[in-house]
Amino acid sequence: MPRDIAGTASRRALTEIFRKQILIVSIVIEPSAIEIRAIDRIEELRNVEALQKDVWGCADLDVVPLTLLLASREVGGVLIGAYDESKLIGFVYGFPGYEHGRLTHHSHMLAVQPAYRNHSLGYKLKLAQREAVRAQGINRITWTFDPLQSLNAYFNFAKLGVIADAYRINFYGEATSSFLHQFGTDRLWVTWKIDSRRVRERVAGKKSAPMLELKQTPCLLEVGADQAPRKSESNLFVGRPHLSIAIPADINELQNRQPDLAMSWREVTRWAFTKTMALGYFVEDFYRSASNGQSVGIYLLTYRKQTGDSAPQQNGEVS
């Protein structure tokens, strides 16, 4: 049974966990002494507010405020920062939840200053979050991300080992003040089973299954030579063990250059994910590949009956 999530691990104890298991790696890999630690002081929480606006360009009304960060932290919320000396350069924030009869931790935000994104800080922050949540007796973390963002997809599936069987249409409404939320806010809801063999292998560096298997998988959605989506009839693939869904390698560049085409990708991926999940598929992995002379991202979906107990159990999410 999970221990009391508010009282079992003090912030001082969690900070010590971060120092022992994460900071040592940071010092070995990077020349600068970037520190990963719990965020404690009021002034540090104000820096979290500011970093949200810096990274996502959101208005004040869309910022998670200091008062909520402070209150949720006192009842089991986890707020971890990455510091270059005294400067906050990234953070991860989440809180305990109860999903489908199961105690979970929901990771709401992960942000890293653009200048520091080549230092694997997002990865180190997620590992620190994993250790903090494990210390609370919780064995799974959930979060959402935009399925059209291929870099995030690769990070989540290939490096961390998440799975997903839920798709939320306009989860935050049709748009927000952030520049990232201007053509819908559809999200994949992912589950990170932090003590599973799959996750242990991924964080240890074991790669996904070879691309050869993916090339033999029916593709429900492809990227055309003009970067337009090309649909296949889903009814032809019902019951197949695996399906794939391809997306452009850089939806942000496409949105800047051809916003109507980017919106078309939102609509067609919404169709593809909701259709396949309703049929009993879940997203198992993500690959980088090439098609029609251009880079693409490819999701691998697996039929639930082919996996037995390894498929995500999300009661009521998929009909």
Coordinates of C-alpha atoms in Angstrom, one line a residue:
M1 CA 0.0 0.0 0.0
P2 CA 1.3 3.5 -0.8
R3 CA 2.6 5.4 2.2
D4 CA 1.1 8.7 3.2
I5 CA 2.0 10.9 0.3
A6 CA 2.1 14.2 2.2
G7 CA 4.2 13.1 5.2
T8 CA 6.5 10.2 4.4
A9 CA 9.2 12.0 2.4
S10 CA 10.0 15.5 3.7
R11 CA 11.3 18.0 1.2
R12 CA 14.7 17.8 2.8
A13 CA 14.7 14.0 2.3
L14 CA 13.6 14.4 -1.3
T15 CA 16.3 16.9 -1.9
E16 CA 18.9 14.4 -0.6
I17 CA 17.5 11.8 -3.0
F18 CA 18.0 14.2 -5.9
R19 CA 21.5 15.1 -4.9
K20 CA 22.6 11.4 -4.6
Q21 CA 21.0 10.0 -7.7
I22 CA 20.8 12.9 -10.2
L23 CA 23.4 15.6 -9.4
I24 CA 26.3 13.2 -9.6
V25 CA 25.3 12.3 -13.1
S26 CA 25.0 16.0 -14.0
I27 CA 28.5 16.8 -12.7
V28 CA 30.1 13.9 -14.6
I29 CA 28.4 14.6 -17.9
E30 CA 28.5 18.4 -18.0
P31 CA 31.3 20.9 -17.4
S32 CA 29.1 23.3 -15.4
A33 CA 27.8 22.2 -12.1
I34 CA 24.0 22.2 -12.9
E35 CA 22.1 21.2 -9.8
I36 CA 18.8 19.3 -9.7
R37 CA 17.0 19.9 -6.4
A38 CA 13.6 20.5 -4.8
I39 CA 12.3 24.1 -5.0
D40 CA 11.7 25.4 -1.5
R41 CA 11.8 29.1 -1.0
I42 CA 9.1 31.7 -1.9
E43 CA 11.4 33.6 -4.2
E44 CA 12.2 30.4 -6.0
L45 CA 8.5 29.8 -6.6
R46 CA 8.3 33.3 -8.1
N47 CA 11.0 32.3 -10.5
V48 CA 8.9 29.3 -11.6
E49 CA 6.1 31.8 -12.5
A50 CA 8.5 33.8 -14.6
L51 CA 10.0 30.8 -16.3
Q52 CA 6.6 29.7 -17.5
K53 CA 6.1 32.9 -19.3
D54 CA 9.7 32.9 -20.7
V55 CA 9.4 29.3 -22.1
W56 CA 5.8 29.2 -23.3
G57 CA 5.0 32.9 -23.9
C58 CA 1.8 32.6 -21.9
A59 CA -0.2 35.5 -20.3
D60 CA -0.4 36.0 -16.6
L61 CA -3.9 34.3 -16.4
D62 CA -2.4 31.1 -17.9
V63 CA 0.5 30.9 -15.4
V64 CA 0.2 28.3 -12.6
P65 CA 0.6 30.8 -9.6
L66 CA 2.9 30.7 -6.6
T67 CA 0.0 30.1 -4.2
L68 CA -1.1 26.9 -6.0
L69 CA 2.5 25.7 -6.3
L70 CA 3.0 26.2 -2.6
A71 CA -0.3 24.6 -1.5
S72 CA 0.0 21.5 -3.7
R73 CA 3.6 21.0 -2.6
E74 CA 2.4 20.8 1.0
V75 CA 0.1 17.9 0.2
G76 CA 2.3 15.7 -1.9
G77 CA 3.0 17.9 -5.0
V78 CA 6.5 17.5 -6.4
L79 CA 8.4 20.6 -7.7
I80 CA 12.0 20.2 -8.8
G81 CA 14.3 22.7 -10.3
A82 CA 17.4 22.7 -12.4
Y83 CA 19.9 25.5 -11.4
D84 CA 22.9 26.9 -13.0
E85 CA 24.4 28.4 -9.9
S86 CA 21.5 30.5 -8.5
K87 CA 19.6 30.7 -11.8
L88 CA 16.5 28.6 -12.4
I89 CA 16.9 27.1 -15.9
G90 CA 14.2 24.4 -15.8
F91 CA 11.6 22.7 -13.6
V92 CA 9.2 19.9 -13.4
Y93 CA 5.9 20.1 -11.5
G94 CA 3.2 17.5 -10.7
F95 CA 0.7 16.5 -8.0
P96 CA -0.9 13.3 -6.7
G97 CA -4.1 12.1 -8.2
Y98 CA -6.6 9.3 -8.4
E99 CA -7.2 7.8 -11.9
H100 CA -9.5 4.9 -12.6
G101 CA -9.3 3.6 -9.0
R102 CA -5.6 3.9 -8.9
L103 CA -3.3 6.3 -7.0
T104 CA -1.1 8.2 -9.5
H105 CA 1.1 11.3 -9.9
H106 CA 0.1 13.7 -12.6
S107 CA 3.0 15.7 -14.1
H108 CA 1.5 19.0 -15.2
M109 CA 4.6 21.0 -16.4
L110 CA 8.1 20.4 -17.6
A111 CA 10.0 23.5 -18.8
V112 CA 13.7 24.2 -19.8
Q113 CA 15.2 27.4 -20.9
P114 CA 15.9 27.2 -24.7
A115 CA 19.6 27.9 -24.2
Y116 CA 20.0 24.8 -22.0
R117 CA 18.1 22.3 -24.1
N118 CA 21.2 20.5 -25.3
H119 CA 22.1 19.4 -21.7
S120 CA 19.5 16.6 -21.3
L121 CA 17.9 18.6 -18.5
G122 CA 14.4 17.6 -19.3
Y123 CA 15.5 13.9 -19.0
K124 CA 17.3 14.5 -15.7
L125 CA 14.3 16.4 -14.3
K126 CA 12.0 13.5 -15.2
L127 CA 14.4 11.0 -13.6
A128 CA 14.4 13.2 -10.4
Q129 CA 10.6 13.3 -10.5
R130 CA 10.5 9.5 -10.9
E131 CA 12.6 9.1 -7.7
A132 CA 10.5 11.6 -5.7
V133 CA 7.3 9.9 -6.7
R134 CA 8.7 6.4 -5.9
A135 CA 9.6 7.7 -2.5
Q136 CA 5.9 8.5 -1.9
G137 CA 5.0 4.9 -2.7
I138 CA 3.4 5.7 -6.1
N139 CA 4.4 3.6 -9.2
R140 CA 2.9 5.5 -12.1
I141 CA 3.1 9.0 -13.5
T142 CA 0.8 10.4 -16.1
W143 CA 0.9 13.6 -18.3
T144 CA -0.2 15.0 -21.6
F145 CA 1.6 16.3 -24.7
D146 CA 0.7 17.4 -28.2
P147 CA 1.0 14.3 -30.5
L148 CA 2.1 16.6 -33.4
Q149 CA 5.3 17.6 -31.5
S150 CA 7.7 14.9 -32.7
L151 CA 10.6 15.8 -30.4
N152 CA 8.3 15.4 -27.4
A153 CA 7.0 12.2 -28.8
Y154 CA 10.4 10.7 -29.2
F155 CA 11.4 11.9 -25.7
N156 CA 8.3 10.4 -24.1
F157 CA 8.1 7.0 -25.9
A158 CA 11.6 6.2 -27.0
K159 CA 13.6 7.6 -24.1
L160 CA 11.2 7.3 -21.1
G161 CA 9.1 4.4 -22.2
V162 CA 5.6 5.8 -21.7
I163 CA 2.5 4.2 -23.3
A164 CA -0.8 5.9 -24.2
D165 CA -4.4 4.8 -24.9
A166 CA -6.3 8.0 -24.4
Y167 CA -6.7 11.0 -26.7
R168 CA -8.1 14.3 -25.4
I169 CA -9.7 16.7 -27.9
N170 CA -8.9 20.4 -27.2
F171 CA -7.9 19.5 -23.6
Y172 CA -7.1 23.1 -22.7
G173 CA -9.8 24.6 -25.0
E174 CA -9.4 25.6 -28.7
A175 CA -6.5 27.9 -27.9
T176 CA -4.6 29.6 -25.0
S177 CA -2.3 32.6 -24.8
S178 CA 0.8 30.4 -25.5
F179 CA 2.3 30.5 -29.0
L180 CA 2.3 26.7 -28.8
H181 CA -1.5 26.5 -28.5
Q182 CA -2.8 28.3 -31.6
F183 CA -4.2 25.4 -33.7
G184 CA -6.0 23.4 -31.1
T185 CA -4.8 21.8 -27.8
D186 CA -5.4 18.1 -28.5
R187 CA -3.3 15.9 -26.2
L188 CA -2.2 12.3 -25.8
W189 CA -2.6 11.1 -22.2
V190 CA 0.4 9.1 -21.4
T191 CA 1.2 6.7 -18.6
W192 CA 4.7 6.1 -17.2
K193 CA 4.9 2.9 -15.2
I194 CA 8.0 3.9 -13.4
D195 CA 8.9 0.5 -11.9
S196 CA 8.0 -1.6 -15.0
R197 CA 10.7 -3.5 -16.8
R198 CA 10.0 -1.5 -20.0
V199 CA 10.7 1.8 -18.2
R200 CA 13.8 0.4 -16.4
E201 CA 15.2 -0.7 -19.8
R202 CA 14.5 2.6 -21.5
V203 CA 16.0 4.8 -18.8
A204 CA 19.0 2.4 -18.9
G205 CA 19.5 3.2 -22.6
K206 CA 17.9 0.2 -24.3
K207 CA 16.4 1.3 -27.6
S208 CA 13.1 0.5 -29.2
A209 CA 12.5 -2.5 -31.4
P210 CA 14.2 -2.3 -34.9
M211 CA 12.7 -0.1 -37.6
L212 CA 12.5 -3.2 -39.9
E213 CA 9.4 -4.3 -38.0
L214 CA 7.8 -0.9 -38.4
K215 CA 8.3 -0.9 -42.2
Q216 CA 6.1 -4.0 -42.4
T217 CA 3.3 -2.4 -40.4
P218 CA 0.2 -1.0 -42.2
C219 CA 0.3 2.8 -42.1
L220 CA -3.0 4.6 -41.4
L221 CA -1.6 8.0 -42.0
E222 CA 1.4 9.0 -44.1
V223 CA 3.3 12.3 -44.9
G224 CA 3.1 13.1 -48.6
A225 CA 5.9 14.6 -50.7
D226 CA 4.1 18.0 -50.3
Q227 CA 3.9 17.4 -46.5
A228 CA 0.2 17.0 -46.7
P229 CA -1.5 14.1 -44.8
R230 CA -2.3 10.9 -46.8
K231 CA -5.1 8.8 -45.2
S232 CA -5.7 5.1 -45.6
E233 CA -9.0 3.4 -45.0
S234 CA -9.0 2.3 -41.4
N235 CA -11.5 -0.5 -41.9
L236 CA -8.9 -2.4 -43.9
F237 CA -6.7 -2.7 -40.9
V238 CA -9.2 -3.7 -38.2
G239 CA -7.7 -6.4 -35.9
R240 CA -4.1 -6.2 -37.3
P241 CA -1.5 -6.6 -34.6
H242 CA 0.1 -3.3 -35.3
L243 CA -0.7 0.0 -37.1
S244 CA 1.4 3.2 -37.6
I245 CA 0.6 6.9 -37.8
A246 CA 3.1 9.2 -39.4
I247 CA 3.5 13.0 -38.6
P248 CA 5.7 15.8 -39.9
A249 CA 9.1 16.1 -38.3
D250 CA 8.6 19.7 -37.4
I251 CA 5.0 20.9 -37.1
N252 CA 6.1 24.3 -35.7
E253 CA 8.0 25.1 -38.9
L254 CA 5.0 23.9 -40.9
Q255 CA 2.6 26.0 -38.9
N256 CA 4.7 29.1 -39.5
R257 CA 4.9 28.5 -43.2
Q258 CA 1.6 26.9 -44.0
P259 CA -0.9 27.3 -41.1
D260 CA -3.8 25.8 -43.0
L261 CA -1.8 22.6 -43.6
A262 CA -0.8 22.4 -40.0
M263 CA -4.5 22.6 -39.1
S264 CA -5.2 19.8 -41.5
W265 CA -2.7 17.7 -39.6
R266 CA -4.5 18.5 -36.4
E267 CA -7.8 17.3 -37.8
V268 CA -6.5 14.2 -39.5
T269 CA -4.4 13.0 -36.5
R270 CA -7.4 13.6 -34.3
W271 CA -9.3 11.2 -36.6
A272 CA -6.5 8.6 -36.7
F273 CA -5.9 8.4 -32.9
T274 CA -9.5 8.5 -31.8
K275 CA -10.5 5.9 -34.5
T276 CA -7.7 3.5 -33.6
M277 CA -8.1 3.8 -29.8
A278 CA -11.9 3.2 -30.2
L279 CA -10.9 0.0 -32.0
G280 CA -8.7 -1.2 -29.1
Y281 CA -5.2 0.1 -30.0
F282 CA -2.8 1.9 -27.8
V283 CA 0.4 3.8 -28.7
E284 CA 3.4 1.8 -27.8
D285 CA 6.4 3.6 -29.4
F286 CA 7.7 6.4 -31.6
Y287 CA 10.4 6.3 -34.3
R288 CA 12.2 8.8 -36.4
S289 CA 12.4 7.9 -40.1
A290 CA 12.4 9.2 -43.7
S291 CA 9.6 9.1 -46.3
N292 CA 9.4 10.8 -49.7
G293 CA 12.8 12.3 -49.2
Q294 CA 11.9 14.0 -45.9
S295 CA 12.2 13.4 -42.2
V296 CA 9.0 12.1 -40.4
G297 CA 8.0 10.8 -37.1
I298 CA 6.0 7.5 -36.8
Y299 CA 3.9 6.2 -34.0
L300 CA 3.6 2.5 -33.5
L301 CA 0.2 1.3 -32.2
T302 CA -0.5 -2.2 -30.9
Y303 CA -3.8 -4.0 -30.7
R304 CA -4.7 -4.6 -27.0
K305 CA -5.5 -8.3 -27.4
Q306 CA -2.0 -9.0 -28.7
T307 CA -0.3 -7.8 -25.5
G308 CA -2.3 -9.3 -22.6
D309 CA -1.4 -7.7 -19.3
S310 CA 1.3 -5.4 -20.8
A311 CA -1.4 -3.1 -22.3
P312 CA -2.4 -0.1 -20.3
Q313 CA -5.4 -0.6 -18.0
Q314 CA -7.4 2.5 -18.2
N315 CA -10.9 1.5 -17.2
G316 CA -13.5 3.4 -19.2
E317 CA -11.0 5.3 -21.4
V318 CA -11.3 3.1 -24.5
S319 CA -14.7 1.6 -25.6

